[in-house]
Amino acid sequence: HVQLVESGRGSVQAEGSLRLSCVGSGITYRGPCMGWFRQAPGKERERVATMDGYGQTVYTAPSVKGRFTLVKDKDKNVLYLQMNSLKVEDTAIYYCAVRLNSGCPVRWADFTAWGQGTQVTVS
């Protein structure tokens, strides 16, 4: 059974930093694509960033580019989202996702499993 657990929720002030982690378990696929999504109140779910099985970041949302960075533990199914220079508009619930076969999807529904989400509030 595949499970993803996010951690790192918190409230920070604008220009602050926060690191989220996504720990996967029950993942047997080698080098899976993993990524982060977020959903702000009253807004559509947004793809934040995605990393392929080689550790290459293949997508970064324009709204966070230059501020957010993906970091992958090469030996474990752990994906970090390092968030710097946070803005109020970054406030959202953040979700991680994993693809258990080839390719890196664009859409939320094309991933295989998702975490429960973790709240990030920037003020």
Coordinates of N, CA, C and O in Angstrom, one line a residue:
H1 N 0.8 -1.2 0.0 CA 0.0 0.0 0.0 C 0.9 1.3 0.0 O 1.8 1.4 0.8
V2 N 0.7 2.1 -1.0 CA 1.4 3.3 -1.1 C 0.9 4.4 -0.2 O -0.4 4.7 -0.2
Q3 N 1.7 5.1 0.5 CA 1.3 6.1 1.4 C 2.3 7.3 1.3 O 3.5 7.1 1.3
L4 N 1.8 8.5 1.2 CA 2.6 9.7 1.3 C 2.2 10.5 2.4 O 1.0 10.8 2.7
V5 N 3.2 11.0 3.2 CA 3.0 11.8 4.4 C 3.7 13.1 4.2 O 5.0 13.1 4.1
E6 N 3.0 14.2 4.2 CA 3.7 15.5 4.2 C 3.9 16.0 5.6 O 3.1 15.7 6.5
S7 N 4.9 16.8 5.8 CA 5.1 17.5 7.0 C 5.8 18.8 6.8 O 6.3 19.1 5.7
G8 N 5.8 19.6 7.8 CA 6.4 20.9 7.6 C 5.5 22.1 7.7 O 5.8 23.2 7.4
R9 N 4.2 21.8 8.0 CA 3.2 22.8 8.1 C 3.6 23.9 9.1 O 4.4 23.7 10.0
G10 N 3.2 25.1 8.8 CA 3.5 26.2 9.7 C 3.0 27.5 9.2 O 2.5 27.7 8.1
S11 N 3.1 28.5 10.1 CA 2.8 29.9 9.8 C 4.1 30.7 9.8 O 4.9 30.6 10.8
V12 N 4.4 31.4 8.8 CA 5.6 32.2 8.7 C 5.2 33.6 8.1 O 4.2 33.8 7.5
Q13 N 6.1 34.5 8.4 CA 5.9 35.8 7.8 C 6.5 35.9 6.4 O 7.3 35.1 6.0
A14 N 6.0 36.9 5.7 CA 6.5 37.1 4.4 C 8.0 37.3 4.4 O 8.5 37.9 5.3
E15 N 8.6 36.8 3.3 CA 10.0 36.7 3.1 C 10.7 35.7 4.0 O 12.0 35.5 3.8
G16 N 10.0 34.9 4.7 CA 10.5 33.8 5.5 C 10.7 32.6 4.6 O 10.3 32.5 3.5
S17 N 11.2 31.5 5.3 CA 11.4 30.3 4.6 C 10.8 29.1 5.4 O 10.6 29.2 6.6
L18 N 10.5 28.1 4.6 CA 9.9 26.9 5.2 C 10.2 25.7 4.3 O 10.3 25.9 3.1
R19 N 10.5 24.6 4.9 CA 10.7 23.4 4.1 C 9.7 22.3 4.4 O 9.4 22.0 5.6
L20 N 9.0 21.9 3.4 CA 8.1 20.8 3.5 C 8.7 19.5 3.1 O 9.6 19.4 2.2
S21 N 8.3 18.4 3.6 CA 8.8 17.1 3.3 C 7.7 16.2 2.9 O 6.6 16.3 3.4
C22 N 7.9 15.3 2.0 CA 7.0 14.2 1.6 C 7.7 12.9 1.7 O 8.7 12.7 1.0
V23 N 7.3 12.1 2.6 CA 7.9 10.8 2.8 C 6.9 9.7 2.2 O 5.8 9.6 2.7
G24 N 7.5 8.9 1.3 CA 6.7 7.9 0.7 C 7.0 6.5 1.3 O 8.2 6.2 1.6
S25 N 6.0 5.7 1.4 CA 6.2 4.3 1.8 C 5.4 3.4 0.9 O 4.4 3.8 0.3
G26 N 5.9 2.2 0.9 CA 5.2 1.2 0.0 C 5.4 1.4 -1.5 O 4.6 0.9 -2.3
I27 N 6.4 2.2 -1.8 CA 6.7 2.5 -3.2 C 7.8 1.6 -3.7 O 8.9 1.6 -3.2
T28 N 7.4 0.8 -4.7 CA 8.4 -0.2 -5.2 C 9.0 0.2 -6.6 O 10.0 -0.3 -7.0
Y29 N 8.3 1.2 -7.2 CA 8.8 1.6 -8.5 C 10.1 2.4 -8.3 O 10.2 3.3 -7.4
R30 N 11.1 2.1 -9.1 CA 12.4 2.7 -9.0 C 12.4 4.1 -9.6 O 12.0 4.3 -10.8
G31 N 12.8 5.1 -8.9 CA 12.9 6.4 -9.4 C 11.6 7.0 -9.9 O 11.5 7.4 -11.0
P32 N 10.6 7.1 -9.0 CA 9.3 7.6 -9.4 C 9.3 9.1 -9.6 O 10.1 9.8 -9.0
C33 N 8.4 9.5 -10.4 CA 8.2 11.0 -10.5 C 7.4 11.4 -9.3 O 6.4 10.7 -8.9
M34 N 7.8 12.5 -8.7 CA 7.1 13.0 -7.6 C 7.0 14.5 -7.7 O 7.8 15.2 -8.4
G35 N 6.0 15.1 -7.1 CA 5.7 16.5 -7.2 C 4.9 17.0 -6.1 O 4.4 16.3 -5.2
W36 N 4.8 18.3 -6.2 CA 4.0 19.1 -5.2 C 2.9 19.9 -5.9 O 3.1 20.5 -6.9
F37 N 1.7 19.9 -5.3 CA 0.6 20.7 -5.7 C 0.2 21.6 -4.5 O 0.6 21.3 -3.4
R38 N -0.6 22.6 -4.8 CA -1.1 23.4 -3.7 C -2.5 23.9 -4.1 O -2.8 24.0 -5.2
Q39 N -3.3 24.2 -3.1 CA -4.6 24.8 -3.3 C -4.8 25.8 -2.3 O -4.9 25.6 -1.1
A40 N -5.0 27.0 -2.7 CA -5.3 28.2 -1.9 C -6.8 28.3 -1.8 O -7.5 27.9 -2.6
P41 N -7.2 29.0 -0.7 CA -8.7 29.2 -0.5 C -9.3 29.9 -1.7 O -8.9 30.9 -2.2
G42 N -10.4 29.3 -2.2 CA -11.1 29.8 -3.3 C -10.4 29.7 -4.7 O -10.9 30.3 -5.6
K43 N -9.3 29.0 -4.8 CA -8.6 28.9 -6.0 C -8.5 27.4 -6.4 O -8.7 26.5 -5.6
E44 N -8.2 27.2 -7.7 CA -8.0 25.9 -8.2 C -6.7 25.3 -7.7 O -5.7 26.1 -7.4
R45 N -6.6 24.0 -7.7 CA -5.4 23.4 -7.4 C -4.3 23.7 -8.4 O -4.6 23.7 -9.6
E46 N -3.1 23.9 -7.9 CA -2.1 24.3 -8.8 C -0.9 23.4 -8.7 O -0.5 23.0 -7.6
R47 N -0.3 23.1 -9.8 CA 0.9 22.3 -9.8 C 2.1 23.2 -9.4 O 2.3 24.2 -10.1
V48 N 2.8 22.9 -8.4 CA 3.9 23.7 -7.9 C 5.2 23.4 -8.6 O 5.9 24.2 -9.2
A49 N 5.6 22.1 -8.5 CA 6.9 21.6 -9.0 C 6.9 20.1 -9.1 O 6.2 19.5 -8.3
T50 N 7.6 19.6 -10.1 CA 7.7 18.2 -10.3 C 9.1 17.7 -10.6 O 9.8 18.4 -11.3
M51 N 9.5 16.6 -10.1 CA 10.8 16.1 -10.3 C 10.7 14.7 -10.9 O 9.9 13.8 -10.3
D52 N 11.4 14.4 -11.9 CA 11.4 13.1 -12.5 C 12.2 12.1 -11.7 O 12.8 12.4 -10.7
G53 N 12.3 10.8 -12.3 CA 13.0 9.8 -11.6 C 14.5 9.9 -11.6 O 15.1 9.2 -10.8
Y54 N 15.0 10.8 -12.4 CA 16.4 11.1 -12.4 C 16.9 12.2 -11.5 O 18.0 12.5 -11.4
G55 N 15.9 12.8 -10.8 CA 16.2 13.9 -9.9 C 16.2 15.2 -10.6 O 16.7 16.2 -10.0
Q56 N 15.7 15.3 -11.8 CA 15.6 16.5 -12.6 C 14.3 17.2 -12.3 O 13.2 16.6 -12.5
T57 N 14.3 18.4 -11.9 CA 13.1 19.2 -11.8 C 12.6 19.5 -13.2 O 13.3 20.2 -14.0
V58 N 11.5 19.0 -13.6 CA 10.9 19.1 -14.9 C 9.9 20.2 -15.0 O 9.5 20.6 -16.1
Y59 N 9.4 20.7 -13.9 CA 8.4 21.8 -13.9 C 8.5 22.6 -12.6 O 8.6 22.0 -11.5
T60 N 8.5 23.9 -12.8 CA 8.3 24.8 -11.7 C 7.3 25.8 -12.1 O 7.5 26.5 -13.1
A61 N 6.3 26.0 -11.2 CA 5.3 27.0 -11.6 C 5.9 28.4 -11.6 O 6.7 28.8 -10.8
P62 N 5.5 29.2 -12.6 CA 6.0 30.5 -12.7 C 5.9 31.4 -11.5 O 6.8 32.2 -11.2
S63 N 4.8 31.1 -10.7 CA 4.6 31.9 -9.5 C 5.6 31.6 -8.4 O 5.7 32.4 -7.5
V64 N 6.3 30.5 -8.5 CA 7.2 30.2 -7.4 C 8.7 30.0 -7.9 O 9.6 29.8 -7.1
K65 N 8.9 30.1 -9.2 CA 10.2 29.9 -9.8 C 11.2 30.9 -9.2 O 10.9 32.1 -9.1
G66 N 12.3 30.4 -8.8 CA 13.3 31.3 -8.2 C 13.2 31.4 -6.7 O 14.1 31.8 -6.1
R67 N 12.1 30.9 -6.2 CA 11.9 30.9 -4.8 C 11.8 29.5 -4.2 O 12.2 29.3 -3.0
F68 N 11.2 28.6 -4.9 CA 11.0 27.2 -4.4 C 11.9 26.3 -5.1 O 12.2 26.4 -6.3
T69 N 12.4 25.3 -4.4 CA 13.3 24.4 -5.0 C 13.0 23.0 -4.5 O 12.6 22.8 -3.3
L70 N 13.0 22.0 -5.4 CA 12.8 20.6 -5.0 C 14.1 20.0 -4.7 O 15.1 20.2 -5.4
V71 N 14.1 19.2 -3.6 CA 15.3 18.4 -3.2 C 14.8 17.0 -3.0 O 13.9 16.7 -2.3
K72 N 15.5 16.1 -3.7 CA 15.2 14.6 -3.6 C 16.3 13.9 -2.8 O 17.4 14.1 -3.1
D73 N 15.8 13.0 -1.9 CA 16.7 12.1 -1.3 C 16.9 10.9 -2.3 O 16.0 10.2 -2.6
K74 N 18.1 10.8 -2.8 CA 18.4 9.8 -3.9 C 18.2 8.4 -3.4 O 18.0 7.5 -4.3
D75 N 18.3 8.1 -2.1 CA 18.3 6.8 -1.6 C 16.9 6.4 -1.0 O 16.7 5.2 -0.7
K76 N 16.1 7.4 -0.9 CA 14.8 7.2 -0.3 C 13.7 7.9 -1.0 O 14.0 8.9 -1.8
N77 N 12.5 7.5 -0.9 CA 11.4 8.2 -1.5 C 11.0 9.4 -0.6 O 9.9 9.4 -0.1
V78 N 11.8 10.4 -0.6 CA 11.6 11.6 0.2 C 11.8 12.8 -0.7 O 12.9 12.9 -1.3
L79 N 10.8 13.6 -0.8 CA 10.9 14.8 -1.6 C 10.7 16.0 -0.8 O 9.6 16.1 -0.1
Y80 N 11.6 17.0 -0.8 CA 11.5 18.2 0.0 C 11.1 19.3 -1.0 O 11.5 19.4 -2.1
L81 N 10.3 20.2 -0.4 CA 10.0 21.5 -1.1 C 10.6 22.6 -0.2 O 10.0 22.9 0.8
Q82 N 11.7 23.2 -0.7 CA 12.3 24.3 0.0 C 11.7 25.6 -0.5 O 11.8 25.9 -1.7
M83 N 11.0 26.3 0.4 CA 10.3 27.5 0.1 C 11.0 28.7 0.7 O 11.1 28.8 1.9
N84 N 11.5 29.6 -0.1 CA 12.2 30.8 0.3 C 11.4 32.0 -0.2 O 10.6 31.9 -1.1
S85 N 11.7 33.1 0.5 CA 11.1 34.4 0.1 C 9.6 34.2 0.0 O 8.9 34.6 -1.0
L86 N 9.0 33.6 1.0 CA 7.5 33.3 0.9 C 6.7 34.6 0.8 O 7.1 35.6 1.4
K87 N 5.6 34.5 0.1 CA 4.7 35.6 -0.1 C 3.3 35.2 0.5 O 3.0 34.0 0.7
V88 N 2.5 36.2 0.8 CA 1.2 35.9 1.3 C 0.4 35.0 0.4 O -0.3 34.1 0.8
E89 N 0.6 35.2 -0.9 CA -0.2 34.4 -1.9 C 0.3 32.9 -1.9 O -0.3 32.1 -2.7
D90 N 1.3 32.6 -1.2 CA 1.8 31.2 -1.1 C 0.9 30.4 -0.1 O 1.1 29.2 0.0
T91 N 0.1 31.1 0.6 CA -0.7 30.5 1.6 C -1.6 29.5 0.9 O -2.4 29.8 0.0
A92 N -1.6 28.2 1.3 CA -2.3 27.1 0.7 C -2.1 25.9 1.5 O -1.3 25.8 2.4
I93 N -2.9 24.9 1.1 CA -2.6 23.5 1.5 C -1.8 22.9 0.5 O -2.1 22.9 -0.7
Y94 N -0.7 22.3 0.9 CA 0.3 21.7 0.0 C 0.2 20.2 0.0 O 0.2 19.6 1.1
Y95 N 0.2 19.6 -1.2 CA 0.1 18.2 -1.3 C 1.2 17.6 -2.1 O 1.6 18.2 -3.1
C96 N 1.7 16.5 -1.7 CA 2.7 15.8 -2.6 C 2.0 14.7 -3.3 O 0.9 14.2 -2.9
A97 N 2.6 14.3 -4.4 CA 2.0 13.2 -5.3 C 3.1 12.4 -5.9 O 4.3 12.9 -6.0
V98 N 2.8 11.2 -6.2 CA 3.8 10.3 -6.8 C 3.2 9.5 -8.0 O 2.0 9.2 -8.0
R99 N 4.0 9.3 -9.0 CA 3.6 8.5 -10.2 C 4.3 7.2 -10.1 O 5.6 7.2 -10.1
L100 N 3.6 6.1 -10.1 CA 4.2 4.8 -10.0 C 4.5 4.0 -11.3 O 4.6 2.8 -11.2
N101 N 4.6 4.8 -12.3 CA 5.0 4.2 -13.6 C 5.8 5.3 -14.3 O 6.2 6.3 -13.8
S102 N 6.0 5.1 -15.6 CA 6.8 6.0 -16.4 C 6.1 7.4 -16.6 O 4.9 7.5 -16.6
G103 N 7.0 8.4 -16.8 CA 6.5 9.7 -17.1 C 6.2 10.6 -15.9 O 6.1 10.1 -14.7
C104 N 6.1 11.8 -16.1 CA 5.8 12.8 -15.1 C 4.5 13.5 -15.5 O 4.5 14.3 -16.5
P105 N 3.4 13.3 -14.9 CA 2.1 13.9 -15.3 C 2.1 15.4 -15.1 O 2.8 15.9 -14.3
V106 N 1.1 15.9 -15.7 CA 0.8 17.3 -15.5 C -0.4 17.5 -14.6 O -0.4 18.3 -13.7
R107 N -1.4 16.6 -14.8 CA -2.6 16.7 -14.0 C -2.5 15.9 -12.7 O -1.9 14.9 -12.6
W108 N -3.2 16.5 -11.7 CA -3.3 15.9 -10.4 C -3.8 14.4 -10.5 O -3.2 13.5 -9.9
A109 N -4.8 14.2 -11.3 CA -5.5 12.9 -11.4 C -4.6 11.9 -12.1 O -4.9 10.7 -12.0
D110 N -3.6 12.3 -12.8 CA -2.7 11.3 -13.5 C -1.6 10.8 -12.6 O -0.8 10.0 -13.1
F111 N -1.5 11.3 -11.4 CA -0.6 10.7 -10.5 C -1.2 9.5 -9.8 O -2.4 9.3 -10.0
T112 N -0.4 8.8 -9.1 CA -0.9 7.5 -8.6 C -1.4 7.6 -7.2 O -2.4 6.9 -6.8
A113 N -0.7 8.4 -6.4 CA -1.1 8.5 -5.0 C -0.8 9.9 -4.5 O 0.1 10.6 -5.1
W114 N -1.4 10.3 -3.5 CA -1.3 11.7 -3.0 C -1.3 11.7 -1.5 O -1.8 10.8 -0.8
G115 N -0.7 12.7 -0.9 CA -0.6 12.9 0.5 C -1.9 13.6 1.0 O -2.8 14.0 0.2
Q116 N -2.0 13.7 2.3 CA -3.2 14.3 2.9 C -3.1 15.8 2.9 O -4.2 16.5 3.2
G117 N -2.0 16.4 2.7 CA -1.9 17.8 2.6 C -1.4 18.4 3.9 O -1.6 17.9 5.0
T118 N -0.7 19.5 3.8 CA -0.2 20.3 5.0 C -0.4 21.7 4.7 O -0.1 22.3 3.7
Q119 N -0.8 22.4 5.8 CA -1.2 23.8 5.7 C 0.0 24.7 5.8 O 0.8 24.6 6.7
V120 N 0.2 25.7 4.9 CA 1.2 26.7 5.0 C 0.5 28.0 5.0 O -0.3 28.3 4.1
T121 N 0.8 28.8 5.9 CA 0.2 30.2 6.1 C 1.3 31.2 6.1 O 2.1 31.1 7.0
V122 N 1.2 32.2 5.2 CA 2.2 33.2 5.2 C 1.4 34.5 5.4 O 0.4 34.8 4.8
S123 N 1.9 35.3 6.3 CA 1.3 36.6 6.7 C 2.3 37.7 6.8 O 3.5 37.5 6.8

